[in-house]
């Protein structure tokens, strides 16, 4: 029988098949090969003869993608959530997450939450930057129930992971999307002060409106150094077309003459803050490379 691992707790895997949910153990052979089944894995199981609610994972299908934090497989898209206020959006961090998602081949929808706390022109300016960069942007408010249906619509038919800093409202949004999900929502004051994460486990949740989501632990930083310097430009979607008119094939768009990307920044086709993030990451990657070659 085929199914998908919805939840993993202490060596037990909860596998959903077309008609049932089975509590499964994994075959010993996985452990010997150092393969850990992951939430999101597509598996085949055999059902216990003595107990028809229990089973054993026999095979695991090759993963299309594998995330480490949270540990999930076969995710098809990331919903990156930042709040427009409390905490203020850190665009450098946002650009880092976007670059890493692009590098990993994850589709992204960008959600700016807590729009009830900011004025419309500020929110519009954020939307403009990222829509120009080629992203789908949804401005939401979990508390005021704004644009929750638009969010539901992009979750349909996908396995989505919510990512973003602590306190931006990821769990609140998920609770809005699915009443009764009852994910723990943290108290803001405590979180801003200590940067603590409320959400700890990971689990696939089937939405009544369609699709599946993982409520992930929020993260505040991620390592850009998994991307090679030469690939970074490709991870900024809107650099692609302008870079075709760079004189040099291997142009990094920093000091090179006749650079299409720098021209695009000058004429406004690429937003300055996106280019600033790019230059910042290039410097960080060069630093990292120098450090490694010591
Ligand atoms: N004003 C306002 N507050 C919100 C909104 N969404 C969430 N909050 C509040 O922001 C705080 C943090 O929300 P959470 O949903 O716990 O944030 P999270 O992103 O899941 O945080 P972690 O689990 O720590 O990563 C809570 O006090 C929420 O009530 C919103 O749209 N507007
Ligand atoms: Mg949370
Ligand atoms: Zn260039």
XYZ file of C-alpha atoms in Angstrom, residues 111-265:
155
model
C 3.329 36.735 2.756
C 3.544 40.096 4.523
C 1.514 39.648 7.687
C 0.171 42.072 10.317
C -0.954 44.613 7.710
C -3.353 45.889 10.373
C -0.339 47.457 12.095
C 1.070 49.552 9.236
C -0.011 52.258 6.801
C -0.972 51.299 3.276
C 1.864 53.120 1.514
C 4.560 51.296 3.465
C 2.918 47.955 2.708
C 2.568 48.921 -0.941
C 6.271 49.770 -1.158
C 7.184 46.303 0.113
C 4.779 44.664 -2.308
C 6.264 46.648 -5.191
C 9.842 45.603 -4.450
C 9.005 41.918 -4.367
C 6.445 41.826 -7.150
C 9.053 43.488 -9.372
C 11.461 40.806 -8.248
C 9.063 38.215 -9.662
C 7.383 36.959 -6.517
C 3.748 36.409 -5.691
C 3.033 38.615 -2.677
C 0.054 38.296 -0.337
C -0.457 40.982 2.316
C -2.347 39.401 5.221
C -3.592 39.958 8.701
C -4.224 36.882 10.784
C -5.951 38.834 13.531
C -8.183 40.837 11.160
C -8.736 37.961 8.750
C -7.406 39.815 5.698
C -6.517 37.895 2.509
C -6.710 34.507 4.215
C -8.652 33.147 1.242
C -5.863 34.238 -1.109
C -3.438 32.317 1.074
C -5.694 29.247 1.049
C -5.787 29.416 -2.738
C -2.003 29.194 -3.119
C -1.808 26.282 -0.663
C -4.146 24.116 -2.731
C -2.481 21.146 -4.442
C 0.889 21.865 -2.804
C 2.905 20.656 0.150
C 3.930 23.925 1.734
C 6.329 24.859 4.451
C 5.917 28.112 6.359
C 9.163 29.870 7.101
C 10.169 33.178 8.568
C 11.386 34.772 11.763
C 9.828 34.108 15.135
C 6.787 36.160 16.056
C 5.704 37.155 12.544
C 2.479 35.134 12.807
C 3.080 31.840 11.004
C 1.108 29.782 13.522
C -1.596 32.453 13.725
C -2.043 32.321 9.940
C -2.262 28.545 9.959
C -4.881 28.696 12.688
C -6.861 31.116 10.520
C -6.536 28.882 7.470
C -7.832 25.910 9.342
C -10.043 26.519 12.340
C -9.379 23.911 14.962
C -5.746 23.462 14.021
C -4.979 24.988 17.430
C -1.327 25.650 16.886
C 0.326 27.323 19.774
C 0.586 31.065 19.376
C 3.269 32.691 21.408
C 3.099 35.867 23.387
C 4.757 38.580 21.389
C 6.480 40.454 24.180
C 8.258 37.347 25.392
C 9.332 36.432 21.881
C 10.719 39.758 20.818
C 12.715 39.905 23.992
C 14.117 36.426 23.890
C 13.694 35.365 20.286
C 12.173 32.085 21.460
C 10.310 29.786 19.137
C 6.974 28.416 20.173
C 6.639 25.740 17.515
C 8.891 22.730 17.883
C 7.693 19.555 16.198
C 6.931 19.154 12.538
C 3.931 17.496 11.087
C 2.029 17.511 7.817
C -1.434 18.900 8.181
C -4.106 18.210 5.577
C -6.156 21.282 4.848
C -9.890 21.011 4.306
C -9.476 23.741 1.668
C -6.893 21.592 -0.145
C -3.171 20.983 0.112
C -0.904 20.119 2.991
C 1.233 22.295 5.218
C 4.011 21.900 7.737
C 4.042 24.261 10.666
C 7.762 24.730 11.052
C 9.809 26.162 13.793
C 10.455 29.743 12.681
C 14.044 30.597 12.018
C 15.837 33.879 12.294
C 18.972 33.119 10.365
C 20.109 30.762 7.657
C 23.456 30.067 6.115
C 24.033 31.747 2.767
C 27.338 29.890 2.336
C 25.593 26.828 0.919
C 25.379 28.877 -2.312
C 28.482 29.251 -4.525
C 29.449 32.812 -5.434
C 28.917 32.089 -9.124
C 25.354 30.825 -8.504
C 24.127 33.682 -6.323
C 23.048 35.845 -9.253
C 20.743 33.059 -10.482
C 19.057 33.074 -7.076
C 17.908 36.665 -7.611
C 15.167 35.962 -10.139
C 14.963 39.498 -11.519
C 18.713 39.587 -12.324
C 18.298 36.926 -14.966
C 17.139 38.992 -17.887
C 19.376 42.063 -17.293
C 22.435 39.821 -16.819
C 22.037 38.652 -20.403
C 23.454 41.987 -21.511
C 26.529 41.818 -19.268
C 29.695 41.908 -21.365
C 31.337 39.109 -19.403
C 29.807 35.706 -19.171
C 30.977 35.243 -15.593
C 30.042 38.787 -14.539
C 29.404 39.036 -10.801
C 27.780 42.466 -11.285
C 30.105 44.154 -8.814
C 33.028 45.985 -10.448
C 32.801 44.733 -14.004
C 32.269 47.275 -16.815
C 29.217 46.980 -19.103
C 27.100 45.172 -16.564
C 23.422 44.765 -17.411
C 22.491 44.235 -13.776
C 24.112 47.474 -12.612
C 22.413 49.292 -15.505
C 19.093 47.826 -14.383
C 19.700 49.091 -10.841
